Amino acid sequence: MNWIRRWAGTALGLSLCALMGWAVAVAASMPSWYDEREDCALTLNRPENFDIQVTTHWLPPRATCDFGAGEVLQFVSTARSVVLTVLFVLFAAATAFSLYLVVRRLAAEPTTVTRSAEAVDLRARKRWHLATGGVLSLLLITVFTVINAVAVILGDAPGAVVSSAAMAAALAGLGAWVDRRTGPLPGTTLDSRRRGVVAGLTVFAAVFAVTGVTGDLPFFRLWAAPVGAVACLFVVAAQWSRLGRTDGGTGDGDAVEEHMLGDPRP
């Protein structure tokens, strides 16, 4: 179990990739979004007309083409529908279990202090945290903006959902990685991981909320990247400020440094 917990993040990423593959497979099994009626007519060898009614369901994957006069045909075969449904159950279960392992890591690991602020320039560390978090968030959101567009085109609604979940997971992982290397001190590895996950999920929430307000969902726009970067700067600054207040300082990290070094700044 320990090695599984260590690889929980990787397992979650692979599970989301599997779900994305499922979404693409389901979308490819449905009538073409470009012209559903024409695809129904060509695939089922029927004359095309404007009265064809197409009905689709994602779970279980099913599509019917109603040609009128009581002629309703299944576009997705029963065998394919069953296979895709079983695969979804397996991939969804793997994703849920991976997410459980990730959450467990955030709640069940030892909290012993393992990193001190001794001989560390906390002001410089804070600047590095802000710069690294902002720039990497900008780049990651830009990449996922492209991935999201491809996922929506190839995977339709399920592709949009899975790509959004993948973006949230990637930002949370990035936040934990950056915090572990440049985050506030003193603290434990668990503290760092929790702060990073909170930062990443907050950035995603900001991007999702702003995109939703502008009516662009399910597509994320390129302007979402700078929005996420700015949100990251605010969250990181707030985390450093909170640590400073907890230690009785002014919120810029100086109090922590002075306490650990025993040499107040002039």
CSV table of C-alpha atoms in Angstrom, one decimal:
chain,number,residue,atom,x,y,z
A,1,MET,CA,0.0,0.0,0.0
A,2,ASN,CA,2.9,2.4,0.7
A,3,TRP,CA,4.2,2.3,-2.8
A,4,ILE,CA,0.7,2.9,-4.1
A,5,ARG,CA,0.3,6.0,-1.9
A,6,ARG,CA,3.7,7.3,-3.1
A,7,TRP,CA,2.5,7.0,-6.7
A,8,ALA,CA,-1.0,8.3,-6.1
A,9,GLY,CA,-0.6,11.4,-8.2
A,10,THR,CA,0.7,9.4,-11.1
A,11,ALA,CA,-2.2,6.9,-10.8
A,12,LEU,CA,-4.6,9.8,-10.8
A,13,GLY,CA,-3.0,11.2,-14.0
A,14,LEU,CA,-3.1,7.9,-15.8
A,15,SER,CA,-6.7,7.3,-14.7
A,16,LEU,CA,-7.7,10.7,-16.1
A,17,CYS,CA,-5.9,9.9,-19.4
A,18,ALA,CA,-7.9,6.6,-19.6
A,19,LEU,CA,-11.1,8.5,-19.0
A,20,MET,CA,-10.1,11.0,-21.8
A,21,GLY,CA,-9.5,8.1,-24.1
A,22,TRP,CA,-13.0,6.7,-23.2
A,23,ALA,CA,-14.6,10.1,-24.0
A,24,VAL,CA,-12.9,10.2,-27.4
A,25,ALA,CA,-14.0,6.7,-28.1
A,26,VAL,CA,-17.6,7.5,-27.2
A,27,ALA,CA,-17.6,10.7,-29.2
A,28,ALA,CA,-16.2,8.7,-32.2
A,29,SER,CA,-19.1,6.2,-31.9
A,30,MET,CA,-21.8,8.9,-32.0
A,31,PRO,CA,-23.2,10.5,-35.1
A,32,SER,CA,-20.8,13.3,-36.3
A,33,TRP,CA,-21.4,16.6,-34.6
A,34,TYR,CA,-20.8,18.3,-38.0
A,35,ASP,CA,-24.0,16.8,-39.5
A,36,GLU,CA,-25.8,14.2,-37.4
A,37,ARG,CA,-28.6,13.6,-39.9
A,38,GLU,CA,-26.2,13.0,-42.8
A,39,ASP,CA,-24.1,10.6,-40.7
A,40,CYS,CA,-27.2,8.7,-39.6
A,41,ALA,CA,-28.3,8.3,-43.3
A,42,LEU,CA,-24.9,7.3,-44.6
A,43,THR,CA,-24.0,4.9,-41.8
A,44,LEU,CA,-27.4,3.2,-41.7
A,45,ASN,CA,-27.9,3.2,-45.5
A,46,ARG,CA,-31.0,5.3,-45.5
A,47,PRO,CA,-32.0,8.3,-47.7
A,48,GLU,CA,-31.1,11.6,-46.1
A,49,ASN,CA,-33.8,14.0,-45.2
A,50,PHE,CA,-34.3,16.9,-42.8
A,51,ASP,CA,-36.8,15.0,-40.7
A,52,ILE,CA,-34.3,12.7,-39.2
A,53,GLN,CA,-34.3,13.0,-35.4
A,54,VAL,CA,-31.1,12.1,-33.6
A,55,THR,CA,-31.0,11.3,-29.9
A,56,THR,CA,-27.8,10.6,-28.0
A,57,HIS,CA,-26.9,9.5,-24.5
A,58,TRP,CA,-23.4,9.4,-23.1
A,59,LEU,CA,-24.0,6.9,-20.3
A,60,PRO,CA,-24.6,4.3,-21.3
A,61,PRO,CA,-23.3,5.3,-24.7
A,62,ARG,CA,-26.3,5.2,-27.0
A,63,ALA,CA,-27.6,7.0,-30.2
A,64,THR,CA,-30.8,6.5,-32.1
A,65,CYS,CA,-31.8,7.8,-35.5
A,66,ASP,CA,-35.5,8.3,-36.0
A,67,PHE,CA,-36.3,8.3,-39.8
A,68,GLY,CA,-40.0,8.8,-39.3
A,69,ALA,CA,-42.9,6.4,-39.9
A,70,GLY,CA,-41.8,4.4,-36.9
A,71,GLU,CA,-38.4,3.6,-38.2
A,72,VAL,CA,-36.0,4.1,-35.3
A,73,LEU,CA,-32.5,2.5,-35.7
A,74,GLN,CA,-29.6,2.2,-33.2
A,75,PHE,CA,-26.5,4.0,-34.4
A,76,VAL,CA,-24.3,2.6,-31.6
A,77,SER,CA,-24.4,-1.2,-31.5
A,78,THR,CA,-25.4,-2.9,-28.2
A,79,ALA,CA,-22.1,-4.7,-28.0
A,80,ARG,CA,-20.1,-1.4,-28.3
A,81,SER,CA,-22.4,0.3,-25.8
A,82,VAL,CA,-21.8,-2.5,-23.2
A,83,VAL,CA,-18.0,-2.5,-23.7
A,84,LEU,CA,-17.8,1.3,-23.4
A,85,THR,CA,-20.0,1.3,-20.3
A,86,VAL,CA,-17.9,-1.4,-18.6
A,87,LEU,CA,-14.7,0.6,-19.5
A,88,PHE,CA,-16.2,3.7,-18.0
A,89,VAL,CA,-17.0,1.9,-14.7
A,90,LEU,CA,-13.4,0.6,-14.5
A,91,PHE,CA,-11.8,3.9,-15.4
A,92,ALA,CA,-14.1,5.8,-13.1
A,93,ALA,CA,-13.4,3.4,-10.2
A,94,ALA,CA,-9.6,3.7,-10.8
A,95,THR,CA,-9.9,7.5,-10.8
A,96,ALA,CA,-12.0,7.5,-7.6
A,97,PHE,CA,-9.5,5.2,-5.9
A,98,SER,CA,-6.5,7.3,-7.0
A,99,LEU,CA,-8.2,10.5,-5.8
A,100,TYR,CA,-8.8,8.7,-2.4
A,101,LEU,CA,-5.1,7.9,-2.2
A,102,VAL,CA,-4.2,11.6,-3.0
A,103,VAL,CA,-6.6,12.9,-0.3
A,104,ARG,CA,-5.3,10.3,2.2
A,105,ARG,CA,-1.8,11.6,1.6
A,106,LEU,CA,-3.0,15.1,2.6
A,107,ALA,CA,-4.7,13.8,5.8
A,108,ALA,CA,-2.7,10.9,7.1
A,109,GLU,CA,1.0,11.6,6.8
A,110,PRO,CA,3.2,12.5,9.8
A,111,THR,CA,3.3,16.2,10.6
A,112,THR,CA,6.7,16.3,12.3
A,113,VAL,CA,8.7,19.5,11.4
A,114,THR,CA,11.3,18.4,8.8
A,115,ARG,CA,12.3,21.8,7.3
A,116,SER,CA,13.6,24.8,9.3
A,117,ALA,CA,14.2,28.4,8.2
A,118,GLU,CA,17.7,28.5,9.6
A,119,ALA,CA,20.2,30.3,7.4
A,120,VAL,CA,17.4,30.9,4.8
A,121,ASP,CA,16.7,34.3,3.3
A,122,LEU,CA,12.9,34.2,3.5
A,123,ARG,CA,12.4,37.4,1.6
A,124,ALA,CA,14.3,36.0,-1.4
A,125,ARG,CA,12.5,32.7,-1.0
A,126,LYS,CA,9.1,34.4,-1.0
A,127,ARG,CA,10.1,36.3,-4.2
A,128,TRP,CA,11.1,33.0,-5.9
A,129,HIS,CA,7.9,31.4,-4.8
A,130,LEU,CA,5.8,34.2,-6.3
A,131,ALA,CA,7.8,34.3,-9.5
A,132,THR,CA,8.0,30.6,-10.0
A,133,GLY,CA,4.4,30.0,-9.1
A,134,GLY,CA,3.1,32.8,-11.4
A,135,VAL,CA,5.2,31.9,-14.4
A,136,LEU,CA,4.6,28.1,-14.2
A,137,SER,CA,0.9,28.6,-13.7
A,138,LEU,CA,0.8,30.8,-16.7
A,139,LEU,CA,2.6,28.2,-18.9
A,140,LEU,CA,0.5,25.3,-17.5
A,141,ILE,CA,-2.8,27.0,-18.1
A,142,THR,CA,-1.8,27.9,-21.6
A,143,VAL,CA,-1.0,24.3,-22.4
A,144,PHE,CA,-4.2,23.1,-20.9
A,145,THR,CA,-6.2,25.7,-22.8
A,146,VAL,CA,-5.0,24.0,-26.0
A,147,ILE,CA,-5.6,20.5,-24.5
A,148,ASN,CA,-9.1,21.6,-23.4
A,149,ALA,CA,-10.0,22.7,-27.0
A,150,VAL,CA,-8.8,19.5,-28.5
A,151,ALA,CA,-10.6,17.5,-25.8
A,152,VAL,CA,-13.9,19.3,-26.4
A,153,ILE,CA,-13.7,18.8,-30.1
A,154,LEU,CA,-12.7,15.1,-29.9
A,155,GLY,CA,-14.5,14.1,-26.7
A,156,ASP,CA,-17.5,16.5,-26.6
A,157,ALA,CA,-19.0,17.1,-23.2
A,158,PRO,CA,-17.2,14.2,-21.4
A,159,GLY,CA,-13.9,15.4,-22.9
A,160,ALA,CA,-14.6,18.9,-21.5
A,161,VAL,CA,-15.3,17.5,-18.0
A,162,VAL,CA,-12.2,15.2,-18.0
A,163,SER,CA,-9.9,17.9,-19.3
A,164,SER,CA,-11.1,20.4,-16.6
A,165,ALA,CA,-10.5,17.8,-13.9
A,166,ALA,CA,-7.1,17.1,-15.4
A,167,MET,CA,-6.3,20.9,-15.3
A,168,ALA,CA,-7.3,21.1,-11.6
A,169,ALA,CA,-5.2,18.1,-10.7
A,170,ALA,CA,-2.2,19.4,-12.7
A,171,LEU,CA,-2.4,22.9,-11.0
A,172,ALA,CA,-2.7,21.2,-7.6
A,173,GLY,CA,0.4,19.1,-8.3
A,174,LEU,CA,2.3,22.1,-9.6
A,175,GLY,CA,1.4,24.1,-6.5
A,176,ALA,CA,2.6,21.3,-4.2
A,177,TRP,CA,5.9,21.0,-6.2
A,178,VAL,CA,6.6,24.7,-6.2
A,179,ASP,CA,5.7,25.1,-2.5
A,180,ARG,CA,8.0,22.2,-1.5
A,181,ARG,CA,11.0,24.0,-3.2
A,182,THR,CA,10.3,27.7,-2.5
A,183,GLY,CA,7.4,27.8,0.0
A,184,PRO,CA,7.2,29.3,3.5
A,185,LEU,CA,9.4,28.0,6.2
A,186,PRO,CA,9.5,26.5,8.8
A,187,GLY,CA,7.1,23.7,8.1
A,188,THR,CA,6.6,20.1,7.3
A,189,THR,CA,6.4,18.3,3.9
A,190,LEU,CA,2.7,17.8,4.6
A,191,ASP,CA,2.1,21.5,5.3
A,192,SER,CA,3.8,22.3,2.0
A,193,ARG,CA,1.8,19.8,0.1
A,194,ARG,CA,-1.5,21.1,1.6
A,195,ARG,CA,-0.6,24.7,0.8
A,196,GLY,CA,0.3,23.8,-2.7
A,197,VAL,CA,-2.9,21.9,-3.4
A,198,VAL,CA,-5.0,24.7,-2.0
A,199,ALA,CA,-3.1,27.2,-4.1
A,200,GLY,CA,-3.5,25.1,-7.3
A,201,LEU,CA,-7.2,24.4,-6.7
A,202,THR,CA,-7.9,28.1,-6.0
A,203,VAL,CA,-6.2,29.1,-9.2
A,204,PHE,CA,-8.3,26.6,-11.1
A,205,ALA,CA,-11.5,27.9,-9.4
A,206,ALA,CA,-10.6,31.4,-10.3
A,207,VAL,CA,-10.0,30.5,-14.0
A,208,PHE,CA,-13.2,28.4,-14.1
A,209,ALA,CA,-15.3,31.1,-12.5
A,210,VAL,CA,-14.1,33.9,-14.7
A,211,THR,CA,-14.5,31.7,-17.8
A,212,GLY,CA,-18.0,30.7,-16.7
A,213,VAL,CA,-19.1,34.3,-16.1
A,214,THR,CA,-17.9,35.3,-19.6
A,215,GLY,CA,-20.0,32.5,-21.1
A,216,ASP,CA,-17.0,30.8,-22.8
A,217,LEU,CA,-17.4,27.4,-21.2
A,218,PRO,CA,-16.7,24.6,-22.0
A,219,PHE,CA,-13.8,26.2,-23.8
A,220,PHE,CA,-11.0,28.0,-21.8
A,221,ARG,CA,-9.6,31.0,-23.6
A,222,LEU,CA,-5.9,32.0,-23.7
A,223,TRP,CA,-6.7,35.0,-21.5
A,224,ALA,CA,-7.4,32.5,-18.8
A,225,ALA,CA,-3.6,32.0,-18.4
A,226,PRO,CA,-2.8,35.5,-17.1
A,227,VAL,CA,-5.9,35.4,-14.9
A,228,GLY,CA,-4.6,32.2,-13.3
A,229,ALA,CA,-1.1,33.6,-12.9
A,230,VAL,CA,-2.5,36.7,-11.1
A,231,ALA,CA,-4.7,34.5,-8.9
A,232,CYS,CA,-1.6,32.4,-8.0
A,233,LEU,CA,0.3,35.5,-6.9
A,234,PHE,CA,-2.6,36.5,-4.6
A,235,VAL,CA,-2.9,33.1,-3.1
A,236,VAL,CA,0.9,32.6,-2.5
A,237,ALA,CA,1.2,36.1,-1.0
A,238,ALA,CA,-1.8,35.4,1.3
A,239,GLN,CA,-0.2,32.1,2.4
A,240,TRP,CA,3.1,33.9,3.3
A,241,SER,CA,1.2,36.7,5.0
A,242,ARG,CA,-0.8,34.2,7.1
A,243,LEU,CA,2.4,32.4,8.2
A,244,GLY,CA,3.9,35.8,9.2
A,245,ARG,CA,0.7,36.7,11.3
A,246,THR,CA,0.7,33.2,12.9
A,247,ASP,CA,4.3,33.9,14.2
A,248,GLY,CA,3.4,37.4,15.4
A,249,GLY,CA,5.0,39.2,12.4
A,250,THR,CA,3.8,41.7,9.9
A,251,GLY,CA,3.0,39.1,7.2
A,252,ASP,CA,6.1,39.4,5.1
A,253,GLY,CA,8.0,36.5,6.6
A,254,ASP,CA,10.5,38.6,8.5
A,255,ALA,CA,9.2,37.5,11.9
A,256,VAL,CA,9.7,33.8,11.1
A,257,GLU,CA,13.3,34.5,9.9
A,258,GLU,CA,14.1,36.6,13.0
A,259,HIS,CA,12.7,33.9,15.3
A,260,MET,CA,14.7,31.1,13.6
A,261,LEU,CA,18.0,33.0,13.2
A,262,GLY,CA,17.8,34.9,16.5
A,263,ASP,CA,19.1,38.0,14.8
A,264,PRO,CA,16.4,40.7,14.1
A,265,ARG,CA,16.8,42.8,11.0
A,266,PRO,CA,18.1,46.3,11.6
